[in-house]
Amino acid sequence: MTEENNAVTNFLDKYKYIIGVIIIIFLLVLAFIFISSQAKANKIEEASKLYYNWNLNVLNDNIEKSDEYLNELLNDYEDTGYAKLALLQDSTKEFEQGNADTSLNQLLRLKDLTAGPRGNKLLHKIASINIARINIDQAEYDNAISILTSLPNSSQDAFVTELMGDIYLKQGNTSESRAQYLSAAEMYACLLYTSDAADDTPCVDLGGRRII
C-alpha cells in the first residue's frame, strides 16, 4: 500500500500543473454552459413578453404599439420561437388585409429562419406552402413549383400534390393536373383508413403517411 501511495503522490506532484489546468478548463466550461443557458432563458422570457404585448395590441387595434413590439421582437429576438410565430401570424394578417407582397416578405423571412438541419421543419413547411400559394395567386407558377418541389418528400404529400394540380390547371396542362389530383386523392384516401381493416390494405407507412 505504501508503494501505491507513493506512486500516486509522485504522479500528482509530477502532473499537478496539468491537472490544475484541466480542472480550471472544466470549471470554465461548466460556467460558460450555465451562463449561456441563463442568457438563453432570459432571452426567451423577454421574447415571450414582447409576443404577448404584440398580440394584446393587435387585438386592441393599437397599430402603432403593435408595430413597435413586432419590430423589436423580430429585430432583437428573431431566433426565438416567439418571433417565428409572430412572423407567421403577421403574414396571415397582412394577406387578409390585401397586402400580399408584405405577407410574402414575412413568409420568405420565416422560411429562411426555419431552414437547415436545426430549423423548425413544421414552420418551414407552412411558410413554403403559403409562399407557393401567394405565387399561384400572382401567376408566378414556376416559383411556386420550385418552392413546392424543394420540400422533403413533396411527391408523397397529399396537400402539396393537390397544389401542384392547381398550378398545372392554371397553366392549361390538364393532363398533368389530372394526374396530380388523382395522386392526391389516393393519398387522402389512405389517410382516412383508421380501422383495423386498413392494416390489410397494401399501403406503405412513410412517416405517419400511408401511401398505396
PDB file of C-alpha atoms in Angstrom:
ATOM      1  CA  MET A   1       0.000   0.000   0.000  1.00  0.00           C
ATOM      2  CA  THR A   2       2.897   2.307   0.787  1.00  0.00           C
ATOM      3  CA  GLU A   3       4.346   1.872  -2.683  1.00  0.00           C
ATOM      4  CA  GLU A   4       0.931   2.559  -4.249  1.00  0.00           C
ATOM      5  CA  ASN A   5       0.511   5.687  -2.131  1.00  0.00           C
ATOM      6  CA  ASN A   6       3.984   6.862  -3.127  1.00  0.00           C
ATOM      7  CA  ALA A   7       3.185   6.234  -6.792  1.00  0.00           C
ATOM      8  CA  VAL A   8       0.002   8.296  -6.552  1.00  0.00           C
ATOM      9  CA  THR A   9       1.827  11.079  -4.698  1.00  0.00           C
ATOM     10  CA  ASN A  10       4.616  11.127  -7.262  1.00  0.00           C
ATOM     11  CA  PHE A  11       2.075  11.209 -10.126  1.00  0.00           C
ATOM     12  CA  LEU A  12       0.215  14.136  -8.562  1.00  0.00           C
ATOM     13  CA  ASP A  13       3.436  16.023  -7.891  1.00  0.00           C
ATOM     14  CA  LYS A  14       4.643  15.460 -11.427  1.00  0.00           C
ATOM     15  CA  TYR A  15       1.433  16.427 -13.185  1.00  0.00           C
ATOM     16  CA  LYS A  16      -0.150  18.799 -10.672  1.00  0.00           C
ATOM     17  CA  TYR A  17       0.050  21.804 -13.004  1.00  0.00           C
ATOM     18  CA  ILE A  18      -1.529  19.903 -15.899  1.00  0.00           C
ATOM     19  CA  ILE A  19      -4.240  18.541 -13.625  1.00  0.00           C
ATOM     20  CA  GLY A  20      -4.852  22.045 -12.277  1.00  0.00           C
ATOM     21  CA  VAL A  21      -5.223  23.436 -15.793  1.00  0.00           C
ATOM     22  CA  ILE A  22      -7.647  20.656 -16.743  1.00  0.00           C
ATOM     23  CA  ILE A  23      -9.761  21.335 -13.645  1.00  0.00           C
ATOM     24  CA  ILE A  24      -9.806  25.075 -14.383  1.00  0.00           C
ATOM     25  CA  ILE A  25     -10.830  24.452 -18.010  1.00  0.00           C
ATOM     26  CA  PHE A  26     -13.577  22.072 -16.861  1.00  0.00           C
ATOM     27  CA  LEU A  27     -14.917  24.636 -14.402  1.00  0.00           C
ATOM     28  CA  LEU A  28     -14.798  27.362 -17.057  1.00  0.00           C
ATOM     29  CA  VAL A  29     -16.755  25.172 -19.474  1.00  0.00           C
ATOM     30  CA  LEU A  30     -19.382  24.488 -16.804  1.00  0.00           C
ATOM     31  CA  ALA A  31     -19.595  28.200 -16.032  1.00  0.00           C
ATOM     32  CA  PHE A  32     -19.952  29.018 -19.726  1.00  0.00           C
ATOM     33  CA  ILE A  33     -22.737  26.449 -20.161  1.00  0.00           C
ATOM     34  CA  PHE A  34     -24.564  27.781 -17.106  1.00  0.00           C
ATOM     35  CA  ILE A  35     -24.251  31.417 -18.182  1.00  0.00           C
ATOM     36  CA  SER A  36     -25.311  30.571 -21.745  1.00  0.00           C
ATOM     37  CA  SER A  37     -28.370  28.661 -20.559  1.00  0.00           C
ATOM     38  CA  GLN A  38     -29.332  31.510 -18.252  1.00  0.00           C
ATOM     39  CA  ALA A  39     -28.884  34.056 -21.044  1.00  0.00           C
ATOM     40  CA  LYS A  40     -30.995  31.924 -23.383  1.00  0.00           C
ATOM     41  CA  ALA A  41     -33.709  31.562 -20.755  1.00  0.00           C
ATOM     42  CA  ASN A  42     -33.723  35.328 -20.173  1.00  0.00           C
ATOM     43  CA  LYS A  43     -33.891  35.947 -23.916  1.00  0.00           C
ATOM     44  CA  ILE A  44     -36.849  33.621 -24.324  1.00  0.00           C
ATOM     45  CA  GLU A  45     -38.607  35.280 -21.387  1.00  0.00           C
ATOM     46  CA  GLU A  46     -38.124  38.745 -22.908  1.00  0.00           C
ATOM     47  CA  ALA A  47     -39.339  37.461 -26.277  1.00  0.00           C
ATOM     48  CA  SER A  48     -42.442  35.981 -24.660  1.00  0.00           C
ATOM     49  CA  LYS A  49     -43.289  39.360 -23.091  1.00  0.00           C
ATOM     50  CA  LEU A  50     -42.933  41.141 -26.424  1.00  0.00           C
ATOM     51  CA  TYR A  51     -45.033  38.474 -28.136  1.00  0.00           C
ATOM     52  CA  TYR A  52     -47.761  38.810 -25.517  1.00  0.00           C
ATOM     53  CA  ASN A  53     -47.778  42.626 -25.726  1.00  0.00           C
ATOM     54  CA  TRP A  54     -47.808  42.496 -29.515  1.00  0.00           C
ATOM     55  CA  ASN A  55     -50.821  40.179 -29.565  1.00  0.00           C
ATOM     56  CA  LEU A  56     -52.596  42.313 -26.965  1.00  0.00           C
ATOM     57  CA  ASN A  57     -52.144  45.482 -29.012  1.00  0.00           C
ATOM     58  CA  VAL A  58     -53.183  43.720 -32.222  1.00  0.00           C
ATOM     59  CA  LEU A  59     -56.435  42.662 -30.527  1.00  0.00           C
ATOM     60  CA  ASN A  60     -56.967  46.245 -29.351  1.00  0.00           C
ATOM     61  CA  ASP A  61     -56.239  47.617 -32.855  1.00  0.00           C
ATOM     62  CA  ASN A  62     -53.356  49.680 -31.482  1.00  0.00           C
ATOM     63  CA  ILE A  63     -51.370  49.624 -34.735  1.00  0.00           C
ATOM     64  CA  GLU A  64     -48.535  51.909 -33.658  1.00  0.00           C
ATOM     65  CA  LYS A  65     -47.749  49.988 -30.466  1.00  0.00           C
ATOM     66  CA  SER A  66     -48.230  46.580 -32.090  1.00  0.00           C
ATOM     67  CA  ASP A  67     -45.785  47.518 -34.860  1.00  0.00           C
ATOM     68  CA  GLU A  68     -43.326  48.716 -32.236  1.00  0.00           C
ATOM     69  CA  TYR A  69     -43.470  45.436 -30.328  1.00  0.00           C
ATOM     70  CA  LEU A  70     -43.301  43.366 -33.505  1.00  0.00           C
ATOM     71  CA  ASN A  71     -40.263  45.216 -34.834  1.00  0.00           C
ATOM     72  CA  GLU A  72     -38.428  44.811 -31.533  1.00  0.00           C
ATOM     73  CA  LEU A  73     -39.313  41.124 -31.401  1.00  0.00           C
ATOM     74  CA  LEU A  74     -38.122  40.494 -34.956  1.00  0.00           C
ATOM     75  CA  ASN A  75     -35.004  42.647 -34.739  1.00  0.00           C
ATOM     76  CA  ASP A  76     -33.712  41.528 -31.334  1.00  0.00           C
ATOM     77  CA  TYR A  77     -35.172  38.044 -30.876  1.00  0.00           C
ATOM     78  CA  GLU A  78     -35.659  36.655 -34.388  1.00  0.00           C
ATOM     79  CA  ASP A  79     -34.059  33.313 -33.483  1.00  0.00           C
ATOM     80  CA  THR A  80     -36.737  32.572 -30.869  1.00  0.00           C
ATOM     81  CA  GLY A  81     -39.901  30.601 -31.477  1.00  0.00           C
ATOM     82  CA  TYR A  82     -41.981  33.618 -30.467  1.00  0.00           C
ATOM     83  CA  ALA A  83     -40.557  35.705 -33.306  1.00  0.00           C
ATOM     84  CA  LYS A  84     -41.234  32.942 -35.809  1.00  0.00           C
ATOM     85  CA  LEU A  85     -44.833  32.518 -34.645  1.00  0.00           C
ATOM     86  CA  ALA A  86     -45.285  36.289 -34.850  1.00  0.00           C
ATOM     87  CA  LEU A  87     -43.992  36.273 -38.425  1.00  0.00           C
ATOM     88  CA  LEU A  88     -46.476  33.567 -39.376  1.00  0.00           C
ATOM     89  CA  GLN A  89     -49.382  35.347 -37.695  1.00  0.00           C
ATOM     90  CA  ASP A  90     -48.463  38.726 -39.145  1.00  0.00           C
ATOM     91  CA  SER A  91     -48.074  37.315 -42.652  1.00  0.00           C
ATOM     92  CA  THR A  92     -51.598  35.892 -42.406  1.00  0.00           C
ATOM     93  CA  LYS A  93     -52.981  39.215 -41.174  1.00  0.00           C
ATOM     94  CA  GLU A  94     -51.243  41.142 -43.945  1.00  0.00           C
ATOM     95  CA  PHE A  95     -52.556  38.771 -46.601  1.00  0.00           C
ATOM     96  CA  GLU A  96     -56.117  39.033 -45.283  1.00  0.00           C
ATOM     97  CA  GLN A  97     -55.789  42.817 -45.456  1.00  0.00           C
ATOM     98  CA  GLY A  98     -54.784  42.611 -49.123  1.00  0.00           C
ATOM     99  CA  ASN A  99     -51.062  43.188 -48.587  1.00  0.00           C
ATOM    100  CA  ALA A 100     -49.833  40.135 -50.477  1.00  0.00           C
ATOM    101  CA  ASP A 101     -46.306  41.458 -51.060  1.00  0.00           C
ATOM    102  CA  THR A 102     -45.794  42.281 -47.378  1.00  0.00           C
ATOM    103  CA  SER A 103     -47.144  38.860 -46.447  1.00  0.00           C
ATOM    104  CA  LEU A 104     -44.791  37.237 -48.949  1.00  0.00           C
ATOM    105  CA  ASN A 105     -41.781  39.043 -47.490  1.00  0.00           C
ATOM    106  CA  GLN A 106     -42.713  37.922 -43.984  1.00  0.00           C
ATOM    107  CA  LEU A 107     -43.056  34.333 -45.149  1.00  0.00           C
ATOM    108  CA  LEU A 108     -39.741  34.426 -47.012  1.00  0.00           C
ATOM    109  CA  ARG A 109     -38.062  35.658 -43.847  1.00  0.00           C
ATOM    110  CA  LEU A 110     -39.741  32.900 -41.836  1.00  0.00           C
ATOM    111  CA  LYS A 111     -38.657  30.310 -44.397  1.00  0.00           C
ATOM    112  CA  ASP A 112     -35.033  31.433 -44.087  1.00  0.00           C
ATOM    113  CA  LEU A 113     -35.153  31.469 -40.275  1.00  0.00           C
ATOM    114  CA  THR A 114     -36.520  27.930 -40.114  1.00  0.00           C
ATOM    115  CA  ALA A 115     -34.254  26.382 -42.756  1.00  0.00           C
ATOM    116  CA  GLY A 116     -31.402  23.968 -42.122  1.00  0.00           C
ATOM    117  CA  PRO A 117     -30.908  20.814 -40.054  1.00  0.00           C
ATOM    118  CA  ARG A 118     -31.623  22.630 -36.794  1.00  0.00           C
ATOM    119  CA  GLY A 119     -34.538  24.636 -38.147  1.00  0.00           C
ATOM    120  CA  ASN A 120     -38.212  24.163 -37.377  1.00  0.00           C
ATOM    121  CA  LYS A 121     -39.389  21.759 -40.088  1.00  0.00           C
ATOM    122  CA  LEU A 122     -43.096  22.344 -39.467  1.00  0.00           C
ATOM    123  CA  LEU A 123     -42.910  26.143 -39.662  1.00  0.00           C
ATOM    124  CA  HIS A 124     -40.566  25.857 -42.649  1.00  0.00           C
ATOM    125  CA  LYS A 125     -43.122  23.716 -44.483  1.00  0.00           C
ATOM    126  CA  ILE A 126     -46.017  26.026 -43.572  1.00  0.00           C
ATOM    127  CA  ALA A 127     -44.049  29.066 -44.759  1.00  0.00           C
ATOM    128  CA  SER A 128     -43.060  27.347 -48.012  1.00  0.00           C
ATOM    129  CA  ILE A 129     -46.623  26.244 -48.807  1.00  0.00           C
ATOM    130  CA  ASN A 130     -48.017  29.719 -48.096  1.00  0.00           C
ATOM    131  CA  ILE A 131     -45.306  31.280 -50.270  1.00  0.00           C
ATOM    132  CA  ALA A 132     -46.310  28.927 -53.071  1.00  0.00           C
ATOM    133  CA  ARG A 133     -49.979  29.824 -52.636  1.00  0.00           C
ATOM    134  CA  ILE A 134     -49.185  33.534 -52.961  1.00  0.00           C
ATOM    135  CA  ASN A 135     -47.024  32.759 -56.001  1.00  0.00           C
ATOM    136  CA  ILE A 136     -50.002  30.949 -57.541  1.00  0.00           C
ATOM    137  CA  ASP A 137     -52.274  33.938 -56.864  1.00  0.00           C
ATOM    138  CA  GLN A 138     -49.699  36.184 -58.538  1.00  0.00           C
ATOM    139  CA  ALA A 139     -49.333  33.795 -61.515  1.00  0.00           C
ATOM    140  CA  GLU A 140     -45.709  33.085 -60.548  1.00  0.00           C
ATOM    141  CA  TYR A 141     -46.173  29.428 -61.327  1.00  0.00           C
ATOM    142  CA  ASP A 142     -42.518  28.494 -61.832  1.00  0.00           C
ATOM    143  CA  ASN A 143     -41.633  29.964 -58.438  1.00  0.00           C
ATOM    144  CA  ALA A 144     -44.471  28.044 -56.823  1.00  0.00           C
ATOM    145  CA  ILE A 145     -43.349  24.767 -58.401  1.00  0.00           C
ATOM    146  CA  SER A 146     -39.753  25.405 -57.306  1.00  0.00           C
ATOM    147  CA  ILE A 147     -40.832  26.041 -53.729  1.00  0.00           C
ATOM    148  CA  LEU A 148     -43.117  23.018 -53.506  1.00  0.00           C
ATOM    149  CA  THR A 149     -40.726  20.540 -55.120  1.00  0.00           C
ATOM    150  CA  SER A 150     -37.933  21.667 -52.791  1.00  0.00           C
ATOM    151  CA  LEU A 151     -39.874  20.367 -49.778  1.00  0.00           C
ATOM    152  CA  PRO A 152     -38.769  16.964 -48.423  1.00  0.00           C
ATOM    153  CA  ASN A 153     -40.979  14.123 -49.692  1.00  0.00           C
ATOM    154  CA  SER A 154     -43.114  16.621 -51.598  1.00  0.00           C
ATOM    155  CA  SER A 155     -44.349  13.954 -54.022  1.00  0.00           C
ATOM    156  CA  GLN A 156     -45.709  11.965 -51.062  1.00  0.00           C
ATOM    157  CA  ASP A 157     -47.634  14.867 -49.537  1.00  0.00           C
ATOM    158  CA  ALA A 158     -51.315  14.987 -50.474  1.00  0.00           C
ATOM    159  CA  PHE A 159     -51.793  18.725 -49.980  1.00  0.00           C
ATOM    160  CA  VAL A 160     -48.610  19.640 -51.869  1.00  0.00           C
ATOM    161  CA  THR A 161     -49.630  17.314 -54.697  1.00  0.00           C
ATOM    162  CA  GLU A 162     -53.059  18.957 -54.805  1.00  0.00           C
ATOM    163  CA  LEU A 163     -51.428  22.380 -55.071  1.00  0.00           C
ATOM    164  CA  MET A 164     -49.282  21.099 -57.911  1.00  0.00           C
ATOM    165  CA  GLY A 165     -52.515  20.077 -59.628  1.00  0.00           C
ATOM    166  CA  ASP A 166     -53.844  23.628 -59.170  1.00  0.00           C
ATOM    167  CA  ILE A 167     -50.709  25.051 -60.768  1.00  0.00           C
ATOM    168  CA  TYR A 168     -50.837  22.776 -63.819  1.00  0.00           C
ATOM    169  CA  LEU A 169     -54.537  23.503 -64.222  1.00  0.00           C
ATOM    170  CA  LYS A 170     -53.891  27.248 -64.263  1.00  0.00           C
ATOM    171  CA  GLN A 171     -51.111  26.666 -66.795  1.00  0.00           C
ATOM    172  CA  GLY A 172     -53.547  24.807 -69.038  1.00  0.00           C
ATOM    173  CA  ASN A 173     -51.793  21.469 -68.596  1.00  0.00           C
ATOM    174  CA  THR A 174     -54.958  19.479 -67.900  1.00  0.00           C
ATOM    175  CA  SER A 175     -53.410  16.023 -68.271  1.00  0.00           C
ATOM    176  CA  GLU A 176     -50.692  16.684 -65.679  1.00  0.00           C
ATOM    177  CA  SER A 177     -53.202  18.469 -63.463  1.00  0.00           C
ATOM    178  CA  ARG A 178     -55.489  15.433 -63.554  1.00  0.00           C
ATOM    179  CA  ALA A 179     -52.592  13.122 -62.688  1.00  0.00           C
ATOM    180  CA  GLN A 180     -51.682  15.261 -59.671  1.00  0.00           C
ATOM    181  CA  TYR A 181     -55.289  15.411 -58.453  1.00  0.00           C
ATOM    182  CA  LEU A 182     -55.701  11.631 -58.771  1.00  0.00           C
ATOM    183  CA  SER A 183     -52.461  11.071 -56.885  1.00  0.00           C
ATOM    184  CA  ALA A 184     -53.574  13.466 -54.128  1.00  0.00           C
ATOM    185  CA  ALA A 185     -56.980  11.738 -53.919  1.00  0.00           C
ATOM    186  CA  GLU A 186     -55.287   8.358 -53.392  1.00  0.00           C
ATOM    187  CA  MET A 187     -53.130   9.829 -50.618  1.00  0.00           C
ATOM    188  CA  TYR A 188     -56.124  11.420 -48.910  1.00  0.00           C
ATOM    189  CA  ALA A 189     -57.987   8.101 -49.152  1.00  0.00           C
ATOM    190  CA  CYS A 190     -55.129   6.275 -47.435  1.00  0.00           C
ATOM    191  CA  LEU A 191     -55.046   8.897 -44.680  1.00  0.00           C
ATOM    192  CA  LEU A 192     -58.697   8.113 -43.915  1.00  0.00           C
ATOM    193  CA  TYR A 193     -58.004   4.452 -43.179  1.00  0.00           C
ATOM    194  CA  THR A 194     -58.075   4.270 -39.381  1.00  0.00           C
ATOM    195  CA  SER A 195     -59.788   0.927 -38.795  1.00  0.00           C
ATOM    196  CA  ASP A 196     -58.086  -2.429 -38.331  1.00  0.00           C
ATOM    197  CA  ALA A 197     -59.157  -3.322 -41.836  1.00  0.00           C
ATOM    198  CA  ALA A 198     -56.838  -0.622 -43.133  1.00  0.00           C
ATOM    199  CA  ASP A 199     -53.883  -2.636 -41.874  1.00  0.00           C
ATOM    200  CA  ASP A 200     -54.697  -5.212 -44.545  1.00  0.00           C
ATOM    201  CA  THR A 201     -54.523  -2.572 -47.265  1.00  0.00           C
ATOM    202  CA  PRO A 202     -51.296  -2.710 -49.316  1.00  0.00           C
ATOM    203  CA  CYS A 203     -50.034   0.664 -48.112  1.00  0.00           C
ATOM    204  CA  VAL A 204     -46.550   1.738 -47.145  1.00  0.00           C
ATOM    205  CA  ASP A 205     -46.029   3.662 -43.899  1.00  0.00           C
ATOM    206  CA  LEU A 206     -43.917   6.715 -44.656  1.00  0.00           C
ATOM    207  CA  GLY A 207     -43.542   8.796 -41.512  1.00  0.00           C
ATOM    208  CA  GLY A 208     -47.171   8.610 -40.450  1.00  0.00           C
ATOM    209  CA  ARG A 209     -48.434   8.819 -44.039  1.00  0.00           C
ATOM    210  CA  ARG A 210     -49.961   5.720 -45.611  1.00  0.00           C
ATOM    211  CA  ILE A 211     -49.308   5.566 -49.338  1.00  0.00           C
ATOM    212  CA  ILE A 212     -50.832   2.991 -51.699  1.00  0.00           C
TER     213      ILE A 212
END
